[in-house]
Amino acid sequence: GQQLNQSPQSMFIQEGEDVSMNCTSSSIFNTWLWYKQDPGEGPVLLIALYKAGELTSNGRLTAQFGITRKDSFLNISASIPSDVGIYFCAGHTFFFNKFYFGSGTKLNVKP
Amino acid sequence: DARVTQTPRDKVTEMGQEVTMRCQPILGHNTVFWYRQTMMQGLELLAYFRNRAPLDDSGMPKDRFSAEMPDATLATLKIQPSEPRDSAVYFCASGLVPQGRGLNEQFFGPGTRLTVL
């Protein structure tokens, strides 16, 4: 089963607001990934993180690999309507050599 | 623009029928994953291959599911016989894993929406 806890489950925000979501794990991960999924499509990779403490940006998106290796967050600044979708975190552990996905954060942006 | 492709996009079938889903990974990628997504379970890893060899299929019901890579450009996921509880969206993803490193980035296809009546 999944080892990742992703929160919040859903968010309703106003256009222009900043958004933050995070994932925590019961075990150490070696890689953290953040994906966005639009309806009827597959998840699209947004940001990949490989080192503890790493902070990476992709446009208005910023993600960090937690120092403990057990968590990661994704921030979206100045949200716009096209940010609507479901955001997934995913972590990989060398120990189990498996990928685990969070349950997703559904983001709704009101114009 | 390299993408993972999947066929069919939609499949409706009756219980007991065989279903085959196909995936073409991004050219040059050496790792292929099969996932199943449902509202209740989220994204579940069914199986993955590296250099066409199956590395892990522990997430797959062995009695009815099978996954193969006949060649580097084609991965298949087969369900025989299909059951209503198999209804889900099945995603294929591919990635390039450098020698000596673990899994990292995965790129997803658009999915096959399977409905078993």
CSV table of C-alpha atoms in Angstrom, one decimal, chain B residues 6-100:
chain,number,residue,atom,x,y,z
B,6,GLN,CA,-1.3,4.2,-25.4
B,7,THR,CA,-4.0,2.4,-27.3
B,8,PRO,CA,-6.9,2.1,-27.1
B,9,ARG,CA,-7.9,5.3,-25.3
B,10,ASP,CA,-11.2,3.8,-24.3
B,11,LYS,CA,-12.3,0.2,-24.0
B,12,VAL,CA,-15.7,-1.2,-23.0
B,13,THR,CA,-16.0,-4.9,-22.8
B,14,GLU,CA,-18.0,-7.6,-21.1
B,15,MET,CA,-17.0,-9.6,-18.1
B,16,GLY,CA,-15.0,-12.6,-19.1
B,17,GLN,CA,-13.5,-11.1,-22.2
B,18,GLU,CA,-9.8,-10.7,-22.8
B,19,VAL,CA,-8.5,-7.1,-22.8
B,20,THR,CA,-5.1,-6.1,-24.2
B,21,MET,CA,-3.7,-2.6,-23.7
B,22,ARG,CA,-0.6,-1.4,-25.6
B,23,CYS,CA,2.0,1.2,-24.8
B,24,GLN,CA,4.8,2.7,-26.8
B,25,PRO,CA,7.4,4.2,-24.5
B,26,ILE,CA,9.4,7.2,-25.4
B,27,LEU,CA,12.2,6.2,-27.8
B,28,GLY,CA,15.4,5.5,-25.8
B,29,HIS,CA,13.7,5.1,-22.5
B,30,ASN,CA,14.7,1.8,-20.7
B,31,THR,CA,12.1,1.6,-18.0
B,32,VAL,CA,8.4,1.1,-18.5
B,33,PHE,CA,5.7,1.1,-15.8
B,34,TRP,CA,2.1,0.1,-15.7
B,35,TYR,CA,-0.3,1.8,-13.3
B,36,ARG,CA,-4.0,1.6,-12.5
B,37,GLN,CA,-5.9,4.6,-11.3
B,38,THR,CA,-9.3,4.4,-9.5
B,39,MET,CA,-11.1,6.9,-7.3
B,40,MET,CA,-10.9,4.6,-4.4
B,41,GLN,CA,-7.3,3.4,-4.7
B,42,GLY,CA,-5.6,6.3,-6.5
B,43,LEU,CA,-2.5,5.4,-8.5
B,44,GLU,CA,-1.3,1.8,-8.0
B,45,LEU,CA,1.8,0.4,-9.6
B,46,LEU,CA,1.1,-2.9,-11.3
B,47,ALA,CA,4.4,-3.7,-12.9
B,48,TYR,CA,7.6,-2.3,-14.2
B,49,PHE,CA,10.3,-3.3,-16.7
B,50,ARG,CA,13.8,-2.3,-17.2
B,51,ASN,CA,15.6,-3.1,-20.4
B,52,ARG,CA,12.5,-5.2,-21.3
B,53,ALA,CA,13.0,-7.5,-18.2
B,54,PRO,CA,10.2,-7.5,-15.6
B,55,LEU,CA,11.6,-6.2,-12.3
B,56,ASP,CA,8.5,-6.1,-10.2
B,57,ASP,CA,5.0,-7.2,-10.8
B,58,SER,CA,4.0,-7.6,-7.2
B,59,GLY,CA,1.1,-5.2,-7.6
B,60,MET,CA,-0.5,-7.2,-10.3
B,61,PRO,CA,-3.2,-9.9,-9.8
B,62,LYS,CA,-1.2,-12.8,-11.2
B,63,ASP,CA,-4.1,-15.0,-12.0
B,64,ARG,CA,-5.6,-12.8,-14.6
B,65,PHE,CA,-3.1,-10.0,-15.4
B,66,SER,CA,0.1,-10.3,-17.5
B,67,ALA,CA,2.5,-7.8,-18.7
B,68,GLU,CA,5.1,-8.2,-21.4
B,69,MET,CA,7.6,-6.2,-23.5
B,70,PRO,CA,7.9,-8.0,-26.9
B,71,ASP,CA,10.4,-5.4,-27.9
B,72,ALA,CA,11.8,-2.0,-26.8
B,73,THR,CA,9.0,-0.1,-28.5
B,74,LEU,CA,6.0,-2.0,-27.2
B,75,ALA,CA,4.7,-2.9,-23.8
B,76,THR,CA,1.4,-4.8,-23.3
B,77,LEU,CA,-0.9,-5.4,-20.4
B,78,LYS,CA,-3.4,-8.2,-20.7
B,79,ILE,CA,-6.3,-9.1,-18.6
B,80,GLN,CA,-7.9,-12.5,-19.1
B,81,PRO,CA,-10.7,-12.9,-18.0
B,82,SER,CA,-11.7,-9.4,-17.3
B,83,GLU,CA,-14.0,-8.6,-14.3
B,84,PRO,CA,-16.1,-5.5,-13.5
B,85,ARG,CA,-13.7,-4.6,-10.6
B,86,ASP,CA,-10.9,-4.2,-13.3
B,87,SER,CA,-12.7,-1.1,-14.5
B,88,ALA,CA,-10.2,1.8,-14.1
B,89,VAL,CA,-7.8,4.0,-16.1
B,90,TYR,CA,-4.6,2.2,-16.9
B,91,PHE,CA,-1.5,4.3,-17.4
B,92,CYS,CA,1.8,3.4,-18.9
B,93,ALA,CA,4.8,5.5,-18.1
B,94,SER,CA,8.4,5.4,-19.3
B,95,GLY,CA,11.7,6.7,-18.0
B,96,LEU,CA,15.4,6.6,-18.5
B,97,VAL,CA,17.4,5.2,-15.6
B,98,PRO,CA,21.1,5.7,-15.8
B,99,GLN,CA,23.3,2.8,-14.8
B,100,GLY,CA,23.8,2.5,-11.1
